[in-house]
Short mmCIF file of C-alpha atoms in Angstrom, two decimals:
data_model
loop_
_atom_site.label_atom_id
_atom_site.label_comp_id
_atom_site.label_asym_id
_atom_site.label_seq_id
_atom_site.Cartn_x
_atom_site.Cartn_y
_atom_site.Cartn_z
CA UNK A 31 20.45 43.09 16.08
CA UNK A 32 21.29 42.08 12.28
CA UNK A 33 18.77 39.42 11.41
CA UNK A 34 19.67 39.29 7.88
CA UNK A 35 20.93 35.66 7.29
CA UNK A 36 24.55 35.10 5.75
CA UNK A 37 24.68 34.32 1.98
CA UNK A 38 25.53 31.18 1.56
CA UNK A 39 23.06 29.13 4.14
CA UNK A 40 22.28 25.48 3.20
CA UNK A 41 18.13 25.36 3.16
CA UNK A 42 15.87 22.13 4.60
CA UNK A 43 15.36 20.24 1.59
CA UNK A 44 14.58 16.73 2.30
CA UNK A 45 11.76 15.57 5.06
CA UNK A 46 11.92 11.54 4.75
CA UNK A 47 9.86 9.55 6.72
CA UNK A 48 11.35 5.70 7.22
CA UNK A 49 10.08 2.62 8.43
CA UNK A 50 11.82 -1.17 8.26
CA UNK A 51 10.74 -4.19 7.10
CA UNK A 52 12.01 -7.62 6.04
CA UNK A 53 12.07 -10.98 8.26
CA UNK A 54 14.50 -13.64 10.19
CA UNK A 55 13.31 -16.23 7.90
CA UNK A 56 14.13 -14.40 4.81
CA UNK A 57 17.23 -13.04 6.00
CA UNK A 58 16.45 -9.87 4.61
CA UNK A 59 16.46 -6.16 6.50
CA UNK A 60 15.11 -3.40 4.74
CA UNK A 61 14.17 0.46 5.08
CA UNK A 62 12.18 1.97 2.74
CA UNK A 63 11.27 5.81 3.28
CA UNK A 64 9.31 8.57 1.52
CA UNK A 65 10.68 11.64 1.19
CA UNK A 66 9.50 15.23 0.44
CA UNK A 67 10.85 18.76 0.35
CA UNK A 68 9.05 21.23 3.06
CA UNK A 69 7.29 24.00 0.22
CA UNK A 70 5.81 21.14 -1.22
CA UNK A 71 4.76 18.78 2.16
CA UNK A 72 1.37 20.63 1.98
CA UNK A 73 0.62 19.61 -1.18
CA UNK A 74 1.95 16.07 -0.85
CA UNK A 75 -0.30 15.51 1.72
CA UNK A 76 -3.35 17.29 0.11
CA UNK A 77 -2.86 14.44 -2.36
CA UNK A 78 -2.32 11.51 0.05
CA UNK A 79 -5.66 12.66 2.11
CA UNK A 80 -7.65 13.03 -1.15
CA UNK A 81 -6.53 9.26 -1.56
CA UNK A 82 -7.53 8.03 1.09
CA UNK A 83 -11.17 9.83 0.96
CA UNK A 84 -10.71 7.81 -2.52
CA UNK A 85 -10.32 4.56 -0.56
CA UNK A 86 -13.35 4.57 2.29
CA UNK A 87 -15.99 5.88 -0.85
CA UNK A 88 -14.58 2.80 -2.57
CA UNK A 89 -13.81 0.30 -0.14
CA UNK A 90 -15.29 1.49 3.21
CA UNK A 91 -11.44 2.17 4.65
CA UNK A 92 -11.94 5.12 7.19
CA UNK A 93 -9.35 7.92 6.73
CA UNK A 94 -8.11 7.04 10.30
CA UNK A 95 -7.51 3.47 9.92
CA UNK A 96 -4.14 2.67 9.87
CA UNK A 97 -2.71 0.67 6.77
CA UNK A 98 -0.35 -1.40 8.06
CA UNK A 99 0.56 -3.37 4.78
CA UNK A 100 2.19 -6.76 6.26
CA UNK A 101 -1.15 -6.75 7.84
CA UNK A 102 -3.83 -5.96 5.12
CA UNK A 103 -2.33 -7.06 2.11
CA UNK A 104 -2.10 -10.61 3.26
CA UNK A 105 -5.64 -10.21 5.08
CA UNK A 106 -5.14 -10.43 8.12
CA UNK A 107 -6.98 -7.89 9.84
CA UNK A 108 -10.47 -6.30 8.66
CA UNK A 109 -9.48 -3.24 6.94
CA UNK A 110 -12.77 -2.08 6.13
CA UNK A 111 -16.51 -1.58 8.41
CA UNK A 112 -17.87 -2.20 5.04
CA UNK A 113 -16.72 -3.81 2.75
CA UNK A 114 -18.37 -3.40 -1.04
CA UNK A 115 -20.48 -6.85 -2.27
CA UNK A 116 -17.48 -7.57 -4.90
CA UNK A 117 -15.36 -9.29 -1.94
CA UNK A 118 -17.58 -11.22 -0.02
CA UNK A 119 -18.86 -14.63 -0.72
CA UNK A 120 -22.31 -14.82 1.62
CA UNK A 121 -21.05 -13.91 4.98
CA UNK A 122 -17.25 -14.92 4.23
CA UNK A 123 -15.14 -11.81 3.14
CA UNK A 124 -11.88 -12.20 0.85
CA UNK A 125 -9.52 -9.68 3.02
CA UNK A 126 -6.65 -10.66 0.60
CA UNK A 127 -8.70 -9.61 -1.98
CA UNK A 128 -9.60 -6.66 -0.46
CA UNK A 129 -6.63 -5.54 1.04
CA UNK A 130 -4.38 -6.24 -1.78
CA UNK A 131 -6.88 -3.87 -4.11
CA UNK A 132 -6.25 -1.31 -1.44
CA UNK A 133 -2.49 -1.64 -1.61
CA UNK A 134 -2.39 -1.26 -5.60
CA UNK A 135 -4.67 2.12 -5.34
CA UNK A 136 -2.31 3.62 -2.64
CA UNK A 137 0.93 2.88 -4.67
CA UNK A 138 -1.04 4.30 -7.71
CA UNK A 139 -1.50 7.21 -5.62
CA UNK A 140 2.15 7.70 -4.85
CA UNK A 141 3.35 7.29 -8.08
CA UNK A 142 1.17 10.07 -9.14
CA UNK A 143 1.98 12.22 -6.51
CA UNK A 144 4.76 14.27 -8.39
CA UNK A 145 6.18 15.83 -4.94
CA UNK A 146 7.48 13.28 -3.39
CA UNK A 147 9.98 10.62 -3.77
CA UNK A 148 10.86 7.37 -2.58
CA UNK A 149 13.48 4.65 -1.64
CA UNK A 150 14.79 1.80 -0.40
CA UNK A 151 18.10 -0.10 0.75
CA UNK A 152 18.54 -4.01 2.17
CA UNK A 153 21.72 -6.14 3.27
CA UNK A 154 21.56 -10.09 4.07
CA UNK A 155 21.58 -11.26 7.03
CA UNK A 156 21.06 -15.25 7.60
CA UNK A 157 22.65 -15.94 10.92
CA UNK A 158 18.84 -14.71 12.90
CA UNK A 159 18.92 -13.55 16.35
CA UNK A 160 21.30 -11.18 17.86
CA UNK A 161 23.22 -10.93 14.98
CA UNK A 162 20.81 -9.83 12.64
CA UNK A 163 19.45 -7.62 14.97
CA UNK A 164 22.48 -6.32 14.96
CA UNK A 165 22.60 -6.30 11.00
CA UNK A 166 19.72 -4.65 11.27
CA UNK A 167 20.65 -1.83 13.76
CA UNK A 168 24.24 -1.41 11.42
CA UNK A 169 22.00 -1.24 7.79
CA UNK A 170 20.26 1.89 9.87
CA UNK A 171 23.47 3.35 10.57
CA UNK A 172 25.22 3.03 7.40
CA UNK A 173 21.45 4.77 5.38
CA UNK A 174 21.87 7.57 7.88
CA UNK A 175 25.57 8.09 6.47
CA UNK A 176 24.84 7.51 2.97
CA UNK A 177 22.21 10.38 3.40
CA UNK A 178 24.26 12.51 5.12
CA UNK A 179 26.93 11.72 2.08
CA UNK A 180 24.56 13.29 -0.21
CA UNK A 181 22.88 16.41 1.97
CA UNK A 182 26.68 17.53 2.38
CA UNK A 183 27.10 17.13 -1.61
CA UNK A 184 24.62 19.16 -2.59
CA UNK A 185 25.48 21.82 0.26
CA UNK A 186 21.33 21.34 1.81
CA UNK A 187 20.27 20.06 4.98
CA UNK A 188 17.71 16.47 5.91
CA UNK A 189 15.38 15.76 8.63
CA UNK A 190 14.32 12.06 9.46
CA UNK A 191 11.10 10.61 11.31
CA UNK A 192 10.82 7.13 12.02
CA UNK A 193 8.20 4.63 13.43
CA UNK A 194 8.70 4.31 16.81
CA UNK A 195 11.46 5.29 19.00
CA UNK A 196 14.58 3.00 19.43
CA UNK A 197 17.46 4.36 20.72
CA UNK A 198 19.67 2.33 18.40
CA UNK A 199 17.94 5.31 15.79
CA UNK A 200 19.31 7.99 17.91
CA UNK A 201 23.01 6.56 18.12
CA UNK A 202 23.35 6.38 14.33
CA UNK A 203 22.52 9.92 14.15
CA UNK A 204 25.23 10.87 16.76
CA UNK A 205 27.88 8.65 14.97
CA UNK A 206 27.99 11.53 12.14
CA UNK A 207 30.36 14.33 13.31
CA UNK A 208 28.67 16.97 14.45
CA UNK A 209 30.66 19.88 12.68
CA UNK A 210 30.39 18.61 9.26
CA UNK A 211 26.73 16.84 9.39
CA UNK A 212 23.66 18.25 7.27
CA UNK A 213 21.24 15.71 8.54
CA UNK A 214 19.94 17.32 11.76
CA UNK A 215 18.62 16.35 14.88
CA UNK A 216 17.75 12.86 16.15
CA UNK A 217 15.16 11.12 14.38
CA UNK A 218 11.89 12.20 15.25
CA UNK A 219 8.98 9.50 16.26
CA UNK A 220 6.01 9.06 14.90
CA UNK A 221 3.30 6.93 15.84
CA UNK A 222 1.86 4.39 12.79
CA UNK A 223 -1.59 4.90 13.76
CA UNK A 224 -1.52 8.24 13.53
CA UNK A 225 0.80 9.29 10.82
CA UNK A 226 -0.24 9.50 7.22
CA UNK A 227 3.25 9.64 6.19
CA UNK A 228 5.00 6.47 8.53
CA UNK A 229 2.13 4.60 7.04
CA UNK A 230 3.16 5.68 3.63
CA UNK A 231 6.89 4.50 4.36
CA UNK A 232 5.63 1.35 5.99
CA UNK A 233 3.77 0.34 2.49
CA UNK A 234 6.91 1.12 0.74
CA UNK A 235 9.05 -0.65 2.90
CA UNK A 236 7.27 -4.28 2.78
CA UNK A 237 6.32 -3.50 -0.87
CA UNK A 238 10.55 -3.51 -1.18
CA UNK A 239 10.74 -6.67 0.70
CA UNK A 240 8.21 -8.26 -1.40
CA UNK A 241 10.20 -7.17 -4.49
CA UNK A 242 12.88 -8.91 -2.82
CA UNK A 243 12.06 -11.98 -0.69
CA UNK A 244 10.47 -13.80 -3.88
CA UNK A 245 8.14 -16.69 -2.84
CA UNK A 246 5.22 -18.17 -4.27
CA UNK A 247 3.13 -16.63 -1.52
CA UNK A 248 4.19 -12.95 -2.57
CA UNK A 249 4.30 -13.59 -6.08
CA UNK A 250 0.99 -11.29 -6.76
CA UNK A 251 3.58 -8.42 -5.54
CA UNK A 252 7.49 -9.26 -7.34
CA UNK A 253 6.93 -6.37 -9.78
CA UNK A 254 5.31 -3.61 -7.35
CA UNK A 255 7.85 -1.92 -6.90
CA UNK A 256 9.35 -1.80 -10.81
CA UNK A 257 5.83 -0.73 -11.56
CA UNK A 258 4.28 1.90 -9.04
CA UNK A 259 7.24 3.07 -7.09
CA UNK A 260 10.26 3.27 -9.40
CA UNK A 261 8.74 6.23 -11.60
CA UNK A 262 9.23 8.03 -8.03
CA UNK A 263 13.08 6.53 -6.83
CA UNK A 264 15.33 7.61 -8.14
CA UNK A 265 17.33 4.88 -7.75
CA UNK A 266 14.89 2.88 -10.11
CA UNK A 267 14.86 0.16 -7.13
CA UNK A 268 16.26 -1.20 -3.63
CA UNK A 269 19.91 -0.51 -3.50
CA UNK A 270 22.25 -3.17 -2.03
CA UNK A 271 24.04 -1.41 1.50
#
C-alpha cells in the first residue's frame, strides 16, 4: 500500500481552546479563546506550567488550583492555602488584592509567551432570557464560521476545545458543510479544573468582558486587554460579530 501522502495536503495549524463570558445584566456575550499551532503546544505549555510554579512560590496558588477569573479576581473564593503577609490585615485577607495580583502575572505570562495567540468576539444582547441565550448560542455559531472562513483561506485545517459540553457547540460545527470545511470534528470538552489551557481561555474571556462592560466596579481592569493581551491578537482587540 502507497502511504506516501498527496502533495498538496492542508496541515493542523490552529489548536484554540474557547470559553464564554459576559452577563444578562450587561447584555454582553463574549468568547475569548487561546490559540496555538501543534509543533509549538509543547512549548506553550512548558511556559504556562513554569508560570504557574511562578505563582504558588509567590502567592501560595497550587499548580492544580483552578483559576477561574470571575471568581478570583473579584475575591471571591480563597485562591491561595497561603497567602504571603503583604495581603492580610491580622486575620482578614484582601482576596481582591490577591487575586487581582494573580490575574496581572498570568496575562504577563501570556503576553510573553511568543507561541500562542489570542482573541476575542462579542454581540449585544439586552432582551435577557431565552433570547439572549439564544444570542448567545448564534454568536457561537457565527465564530465557528468566521474561523472556518479563514482555515479555508489559508488552505490549513483548526481544531476547537471548549469548556464543557453543550450540544448547542456541536450543532454549530455541523452547520458548516462538510465537503468544504477545514475546522474538524466537534468541539472537544474539557474540564476547567483540569485544563491548563480552558483556564487560560476563561481569563481571556472575562478579561474581554471587562474591557467591555465598563463599570466603576471593573475599572482596575478597562485597559487589560489593550495592555497584556493585544501584543498577542491579532486583531489588536474584541471584534464586534
Amino acid at each position: 500500500m502507497d502511504r506516501t501522502p498527496p502533495d498538496h495536503v492542508g496541515q493542523l495549524s490552529r489548536m484554540i481552546y474557547i470559553d464564554d463570558s459576559g452577563s444578562e445584566r450587561s447584555g454582553l456575550v463574549v468568547y475569548g479563546w487561546v490559540e496555538v499551532q501543534p509543533a509549538f503546544w509543547a512549548r506553550a505549555l512548558r511556559h504556562w506550567l513554569e508560570h504557574r510554579k511562578a505563582l504558588y512560590r509567590d502567592f501560595g496558588v497550587l499548580i492544580t488550583k483552578e483559576l477561574h477569573a470571575t471568581k478570583f479576581i473579584n475575591g471571591r473564593e480563597q485562591i491561595s492555602g497561603d497567602p504571603p503577609d503583604r495581603y492580610t490585615d491580622g486575620d482578614v485577607v484582601r482576596w481582591k488584592d490577591l487575586g487581582r495580583d494573580v490575574a496581572l502575572r498570568s496575562l504577563e505570562a501570556l503576553r510573553d509567551c511568543p507561541h500562542i495567540h489570542v482573541g476575542a468576539v462579542y454581540t449585544r444582547e439586552p432582551a435577557g432570557g431565552k433570547v439572549y441565550a439564544q444570542a448567545k448560542h448564534q454568536a457561537y455559531t457565527d465564530l465557528v464560521a468566521r474561523i472556518d472562513t479563514e482555515l479555508c483561506e489559508a488552505d490549513t485545517y483548526g481544531f476547537i476545545t471548549m469548556d464543557g459540553d453543550d450540544p448547542h457547540y456541536r450543532a454549530a460545527h455541523r452547520t458548516l458543510k462538510l465537503d468544504t470545511r477545514h475546522l474538524i470534528e466537534d468541539p472537544a470538552a474539557h474540564d476547567s479544573r483540569t485544563s491548563q489551557w480552558t483556564q487560560i481561555a476563561d481569563l481571556v474571556a472575562y478579561t474581554a468582558h471587562m474591557h467591555l462592560n465598563r463599570h466603576h466596579g471593573n475599572q482596575f481592569g478597562w485597559d487589560w486587554y489593550t495592555d497584556h493581551l493585544g501584543p498577542r491578537d491579532p486583531a489588536d482587540g474584541p471584534v464586534a460579530l
